[in-house]
């Protein structure tokens, strides 16, 4: 019996072919999801999206992959309706393979029940689990969470009432947003790790630094004389850190902006919710 050595080029070809399929499926799904009503394109591409695409291309277990996506959507602040519409967009893309431009009619009731159930249960578990556990820090970046920043804002506004001075005169909210639409996989998470590290280096005097979404971080700080210089320094340092990573070098410069705190506590909470989905 003759044993032939496998041609290494065949394995490379298979890997390249799979990678090409993944990129096409991901792009078609994203286009269809946005067309169906996904509100914030920049936060669509979480790593769990790639896991779902890989399962679909390899004809694997979509239920497990969609459970992971459902949890990720909840943790990122996406509502259940938006999450299930995104799932419907995926189902439309998978069942209309001949349509390549992403302009596919999405039917929210067409996705198989087992897939909807997997995504919905995972979304609900993550949503209500977050309320029960209410962790104050996010594990990967070690930044505080959106829930913790809400608590800090509560304290700032109570102090404002006591001092009879608007919260906007004593505190400011610095928001850092990355455009990670061209970045896939775990490189997206690494980008936010680098952002967190830079913000902690600049704002090291007790400010509250929080991760508000997959590509959004914020700093709640007192408005002192050095705040403007620190904000400018944070922008430069984040850009510098991202440029070191070859996978992140091509991303656009981070958007660093100052958000003036609203007059009322209720409006401040709405502002945080809006920022977290930007």
Short mmCIF file of C-alpha atoms in Angstrom, two decimals:
data_model
loop_
_atom_site.label_atom_id
_atom_site.label_comp_id
_atom_site.label_asym_id
_atom_site.label_seq_id
_atom_site.Cartn_x
_atom_site.Cartn_y
_atom_site.Cartn_z
CA UNK A 1 0.00 0.00 0.00
CA UNK A 2 1.32 3.41 -0.95
CA UNK A 3 0.82 6.22 1.50
CA UNK A 4 0.82 9.61 -0.13
CA UNK A 5 1.72 12.73 1.75
CA UNK A 6 -1.10 15.29 1.78
CA UNK A 7 -0.49 18.41 -0.22
CA UNK A 8 -0.29 21.27 2.34
CA UNK A 9 -1.75 23.61 -0.27
CA UNK A 10 -5.04 21.71 -0.13
CA UNK A 11 -5.45 22.51 3.58
CA UNK A 12 -4.59 26.11 2.96
CA UNK A 13 -7.13 26.20 0.15
CA UNK A 14 -9.82 24.76 2.42
CA UNK A 15 -9.04 27.33 5.13
CA UNK A 16 -9.07 30.18 2.64
CA UNK A 17 -12.35 28.93 1.17
CA UNK A 18 -13.98 28.75 4.60
CA UNK A 19 -12.68 32.20 5.46
CA UNK A 20 -14.15 33.59 2.26
CA UNK A 21 -17.54 32.02 3.00
CA UNK A 22 -17.46 33.44 6.52
CA UNK A 23 -16.75 36.96 5.29
CA UNK A 24 -19.52 36.81 2.70
CA UNK A 25 -22.09 35.41 5.16
CA UNK A 26 -21.14 37.97 7.79
CA UNK A 27 -21.42 40.87 5.34
CA UNK A 28 -24.78 39.67 3.96
CA UNK A 29 -26.19 39.13 7.46
CA UNK A 30 -25.05 42.55 8.65
CA UNK A 31 -26.57 44.27 5.61
CA UNK A 32 -29.85 42.41 6.01
CA UNK A 33 -29.99 43.09 9.76
CA UNK A 34 -29.40 46.82 9.33
CA UNK A 35 -32.04 46.94 6.58
CA UNK A 36 -34.46 45.15 8.94
CA UNK A 37 -34.00 47.77 11.64
CA UNK A 38 -30.75 47.20 13.59
CA UNK A 39 -30.30 50.68 15.02
CA UNK A 40 -26.58 50.96 15.77
CA UNK A 41 -24.38 49.38 13.05
CA UNK A 42 -21.16 49.89 15.01
CA UNK A 43 -22.19 47.49 17.81
CA UNK A 44 -23.52 44.68 15.58
CA UNK A 45 -20.28 42.75 15.03
CA UNK A 46 -19.59 41.09 18.39
CA UNK A 47 -17.32 37.99 18.43
CA UNK A 48 -20.38 35.76 18.90
CA UNK A 49 -21.52 36.78 15.40
CA UNK A 50 -18.43 35.05 14.02
CA UNK A 51 -19.23 31.92 16.05
CA UNK A 52 -22.73 31.82 14.53
CA UNK A 53 -21.32 32.30 11.02
CA UNK A 54 -18.78 29.52 11.55
CA UNK A 55 -21.49 27.15 12.76
CA UNK A 56 -23.64 28.00 9.74
CA UNK A 57 -20.81 27.51 7.23
CA UNK A 58 -19.75 24.20 8.82
CA UNK A 59 -23.37 23.05 9.25
CA UNK A 60 -22.76 22.91 12.98
CA UNK A 61 -24.89 23.46 16.07
CA UNK A 62 -26.63 26.80 15.54
CA UNK A 63 -28.58 26.47 18.78
CA UNK A 64 -25.46 26.71 20.94
CA UNK A 65 -24.00 29.52 18.85
CA UNK A 66 -27.24 31.52 18.93
CA UNK A 67 -27.46 31.10 22.70
CA UNK A 68 -24.08 32.77 22.95
CA UNK A 69 -25.23 35.54 20.64
CA UNK A 70 -28.42 36.07 22.63
CA UNK A 71 -26.40 36.56 25.81
CA UNK A 72 -24.00 38.92 24.06
CA UNK A 73 -26.85 41.02 22.69
CA UNK A 74 -28.42 41.38 26.13
CA UNK A 75 -25.11 42.33 27.72
CA UNK A 76 -24.58 44.96 25.02
CA UNK A 77 -27.99 46.51 25.70
CA UNK A 78 -29.89 45.29 22.64
CA UNK A 79 -33.59 44.69 23.25
CA UNK A 80 -35.26 41.32 22.71
CA UNK A 81 -37.22 42.53 19.69
CA UNK A 82 -34.06 43.84 18.03
CA UNK A 83 -32.20 40.60 18.85
CA UNK A 84 -34.92 38.44 17.30
CA UNK A 85 -35.13 40.70 14.23
CA UNK A 86 -31.39 40.18 13.80
CA UNK A 87 -31.97 36.42 14.00
CA UNK A 88 -34.71 36.73 11.39
CA UNK A 89 -32.25 38.53 9.12
CA UNK A 90 -29.78 35.65 9.52
CA UNK A 91 -32.48 33.10 8.69
CA UNK A 92 -33.48 35.09 5.60
CA UNK A 93 -29.88 35.20 4.40
CA UNK A 94 -29.33 31.46 4.97
CA UNK A 95 -32.54 30.53 3.15
CA UNK A 96 -31.93 32.93 0.23
CA UNK A 97 -28.38 31.98 -0.70
CA UNK A 98 -28.80 33.23 -4.28
CA UNK A 99 -29.42 36.83 -3.16
CA UNK A 100 -26.01 38.46 -2.77
CA UNK A 101 -26.78 42.15 -2.20
CA UNK A 102 -28.35 41.70 1.24
CA UNK A 103 -31.65 43.24 0.15
CA UNK A 104 -33.73 40.38 1.48
CA UNK A 105 -37.24 40.51 2.88
CA UNK A 106 -36.99 39.59 6.55
CA UNK A 107 -39.91 37.76 8.15
CA UNK A 108 -39.72 37.79 11.99
CA UNK A 109 -42.04 34.77 12.12
CA UNK A 110 -40.11 32.59 9.69
CA UNK A 111 -37.15 31.55 11.86
CA UNK A 112 -37.44 28.02 13.33
CA UNK A 113 -38.87 27.94 16.85
CA UNK A 114 -35.86 26.11 18.30
CA UNK A 115 -33.51 28.87 17.12
CA UNK A 116 -35.78 31.65 18.37
CA UNK A 117 -36.17 29.88 21.70
CA UNK A 118 -32.40 29.47 22.12
CA UNK A 119 -31.66 33.12 21.44
CA UNK A 120 -34.60 34.43 23.49
CA UNK A 121 -33.93 32.30 26.57
CA UNK A 122 -30.25 33.22 26.55
CA UNK A 123 -31.14 36.89 26.16
CA UNK A 124 -33.58 36.73 29.07
CA UNK A 125 -31.16 34.81 31.29
CA UNK A 126 -28.40 37.36 30.67
CA UNK A 127 -30.74 40.32 31.16
CA UNK A 128 -32.26 39.19 34.42
CA UNK A 129 -29.06 37.59 35.63
CA UNK A 130 -27.38 40.98 35.30
CA UNK A 131 -30.07 42.49 37.50
CA UNK A 132 -29.60 39.79 40.13
CA UNK A 133 -25.82 39.82 40.20
CA UNK A 134 -25.12 43.47 39.32
CA UNK A 135 -21.36 43.09 39.02
CA UNK A 136 -19.54 46.40 39.37
CA UNK A 137 -16.70 45.58 36.95
CA UNK A 138 -16.48 43.96 33.52
CA UNK A 139 -14.14 40.95 33.57
CA UNK A 140 -12.03 41.52 30.45
CA UNK A 141 -11.27 45.25 30.68
CA UNK A 142 -11.75 45.54 34.46
CA UNK A 143 -13.68 48.75 33.85
CA UNK A 144 -16.83 49.43 35.82
CA UNK A 145 -20.17 48.55 34.25
CA UNK A 146 -23.04 50.65 32.94
CA UNK A 147 -25.03 49.73 36.06
CA UNK A 148 -22.27 51.05 38.31
CA UNK A 149 -21.99 54.30 36.34
CA UNK A 150 -25.74 54.81 36.73
CA UNK A 151 -25.24 54.52 40.49
CA UNK A 152 -22.43 57.07 40.41
CA UNK A 153 -24.60 59.46 38.44
CA UNK A 154 -27.33 59.01 41.05
CA UNK A 155 -24.85 60.19 43.69
CA UNK A 156 -23.71 63.15 41.59
CA UNK A 157 -27.27 64.37 41.09
CA UNK A 158 -28.16 63.93 44.76
CA UNK A 159 -25.09 65.98 45.63
CA UNK A 160 -26.17 68.61 43.09
CA UNK A 161 -29.53 68.94 44.83
CA UNK A 162 -27.88 69.35 48.21
CA UNK A 163 -25.41 71.94 46.92
CA UNK A 164 -28.11 73.67 44.84
CA UNK A 165 -25.74 73.60 41.91
CA UNK A 166 -26.36 71.92 38.50
CA UNK A 167 -24.50 68.65 38.01
CA UNK A 168 -23.19 69.96 34.69
CA UNK A 169 -21.19 72.63 36.53
CA UNK A 170 -19.36 70.16 38.76
CA UNK A 171 -19.00 67.04 36.61
CA UNK A 172 -18.54 66.03 32.98
CA UNK A 173 -18.91 62.86 30.97
CA UNK A 174 -16.14 62.03 28.50
CA UNK A 175 -17.17 59.43 25.90
CA UNK A 176 -14.78 57.37 23.76
CA UNK A 177 -16.26 55.58 20.75
CA UNK A 178 -14.43 53.26 18.36
CA UNK A 179 -15.55 52.32 14.86
CA UNK A 180 -14.92 48.57 14.89
CA UNK A 181 -17.15 47.75 11.92
CA UNK A 182 -14.15 46.47 9.94
CA UNK A 183 -12.72 44.44 12.84
CA UNK A 184 -13.77 40.86 13.49
CA UNK A 185 -13.31 38.26 16.21
CA UNK A 186 -11.40 38.82 19.41
CA UNK A 187 -9.54 41.82 18.00
CA UNK A 188 -12.67 43.82 18.87
CA UNK A 189 -12.27 42.90 22.53
CA UNK A 190 -8.56 43.65 22.47
CA UNK A 191 -9.34 47.14 21.17
CA UNK A 192 -11.44 47.88 24.25
CA UNK A 193 -8.76 46.41 26.53
CA UNK A 194 -6.31 48.94 25.05
CA UNK A 195 -8.84 51.77 25.48
CA UNK A 196 -9.39 50.78 29.12
CA UNK A 197 -5.66 50.72 29.80
CA UNK A 198 -5.16 54.17 28.29
CA UNK A 199 -8.09 55.71 30.18
CA UNK A 200 -6.87 54.33 33.50
CA UNK A 201 -3.43 55.75 32.84
CA UNK A 202 -4.78 59.25 32.12
CA UNK A 203 -7.64 59.36 34.62
CA UNK A 204 -5.92 58.03 37.73
CA UNK A 205 -7.42 60.32 40.35
CA UNK A 206 -10.57 58.49 41.39
CA UNK A 207 -12.72 59.16 38.32
CA UNK A 208 -15.33 56.57 37.35
CA UNK A 209 -14.33 54.82 34.11
CA UNK A 210 -16.94 52.49 32.64
CA UNK A 211 -17.48 50.21 29.66
CA UNK A 212 -20.88 51.17 28.24
CA UNK A 213 -20.99 48.96 25.16
CA UNK A 214 -18.89 46.76 22.85
CA UNK A 215 -17.15 49.83 21.41
CA UNK A 216 -17.97 52.59 23.90
CA UNK A 217 -16.28 53.68 27.14
CA UNK A 218 -16.94 56.71 29.31
CA UNK A 219 -15.34 58.66 32.14
CA UNK A 220 -17.35 60.52 34.77
CA UNK A 221 -15.03 63.16 36.21
CA UNK A 222 -15.07 66.42 38.09
CA UNK A 223 -14.75 69.53 35.92
CA UNK A 224 -11.47 70.86 37.20
CA UNK A 225 -8.85 72.97 35.42
CA UNK A 226 -6.97 69.94 34.10
CA UNK A 227 -9.93 68.02 32.71
CA UNK A 228 -9.55 69.36 29.15
CA UNK A 229 -5.87 68.45 28.95
CA UNK A 230 -6.54 64.95 30.25
CA UNK A 231 -9.33 64.45 27.71
CA UNK A 232 -7.01 65.50 24.89
CA UNK A 233 -4.24 63.26 26.22
CA UNK A 234 -6.62 60.29 26.38
CA UNK A 235 -7.45 60.66 22.70
CA UNK A 236 -3.81 60.71 21.66
CA UNK A 237 -2.84 57.80 23.92
CA UNK A 238 -5.69 55.59 22.72
CA UNK A 239 -4.78 56.27 19.08
CA UNK A 240 -1.16 55.40 19.83
CA UNK A 241 -2.04 52.15 21.60
CA UNK A 242 -4.35 50.99 18.79
CA UNK A 243 -1.70 51.72 16.15
CA UNK A 244 0.68 49.22 17.78
CA UNK A 245 -1.65 46.26 17.07
CA UNK A 246 -1.49 45.22 13.36
CA UNK A 247 -5.16 44.12 13.42
CA UNK A 248 -6.29 47.50 14.75
CA UNK A 249 -3.95 49.83 12.90
CA UNK A 250 -6.43 50.31 10.04
CA UNK A 251 -9.32 51.37 12.30
CA UNK A 252 -10.43 54.98 12.28
CA UNK A 253 -9.24 57.33 14.97
CA UNK A 254 -11.31 57.07 18.16
CA UNK A 255 -14.02 59.67 18.61
CA UNK A 256 -13.52 61.41 21.96
CA UNK A 257 -16.26 63.85 22.91
CA UNK A 258 -17.54 65.69 25.94
CA UNK A 259 -21.18 65.09 26.88
CA UNK A 260 -22.70 67.83 28.99
CA UNK A 261 -24.75 66.38 31.82
CA UNK A 262 -28.49 67.13 31.50
CA UNK A 263 -30.44 69.15 34.03
CA UNK A 264 -32.33 66.19 35.48
CA UNK A 265 -31.30 62.79 36.75
CA UNK A 266 -33.89 61.07 34.54
CA UNK A 267 -32.46 62.71 31.42
CA UNK A 268 -28.96 61.66 32.49
CA UNK A 269 -30.06 58.01 32.62
CA UNK A 270 -31.56 58.34 29.13
CA UNK A 271 -28.30 59.86 27.94
CA UNK A 272 -26.33 56.87 29.25
CA UNK A 273 -28.67 54.43 27.54
CA UNK A 274 -28.29 56.28 24.26
CA UNK A 275 -24.50 56.43 24.51
CA UNK A 276 -24.23 52.72 25.30
CA UNK A 277 -25.79 51.84 21.92
CA UNK A 278 -23.89 54.41 19.83
#
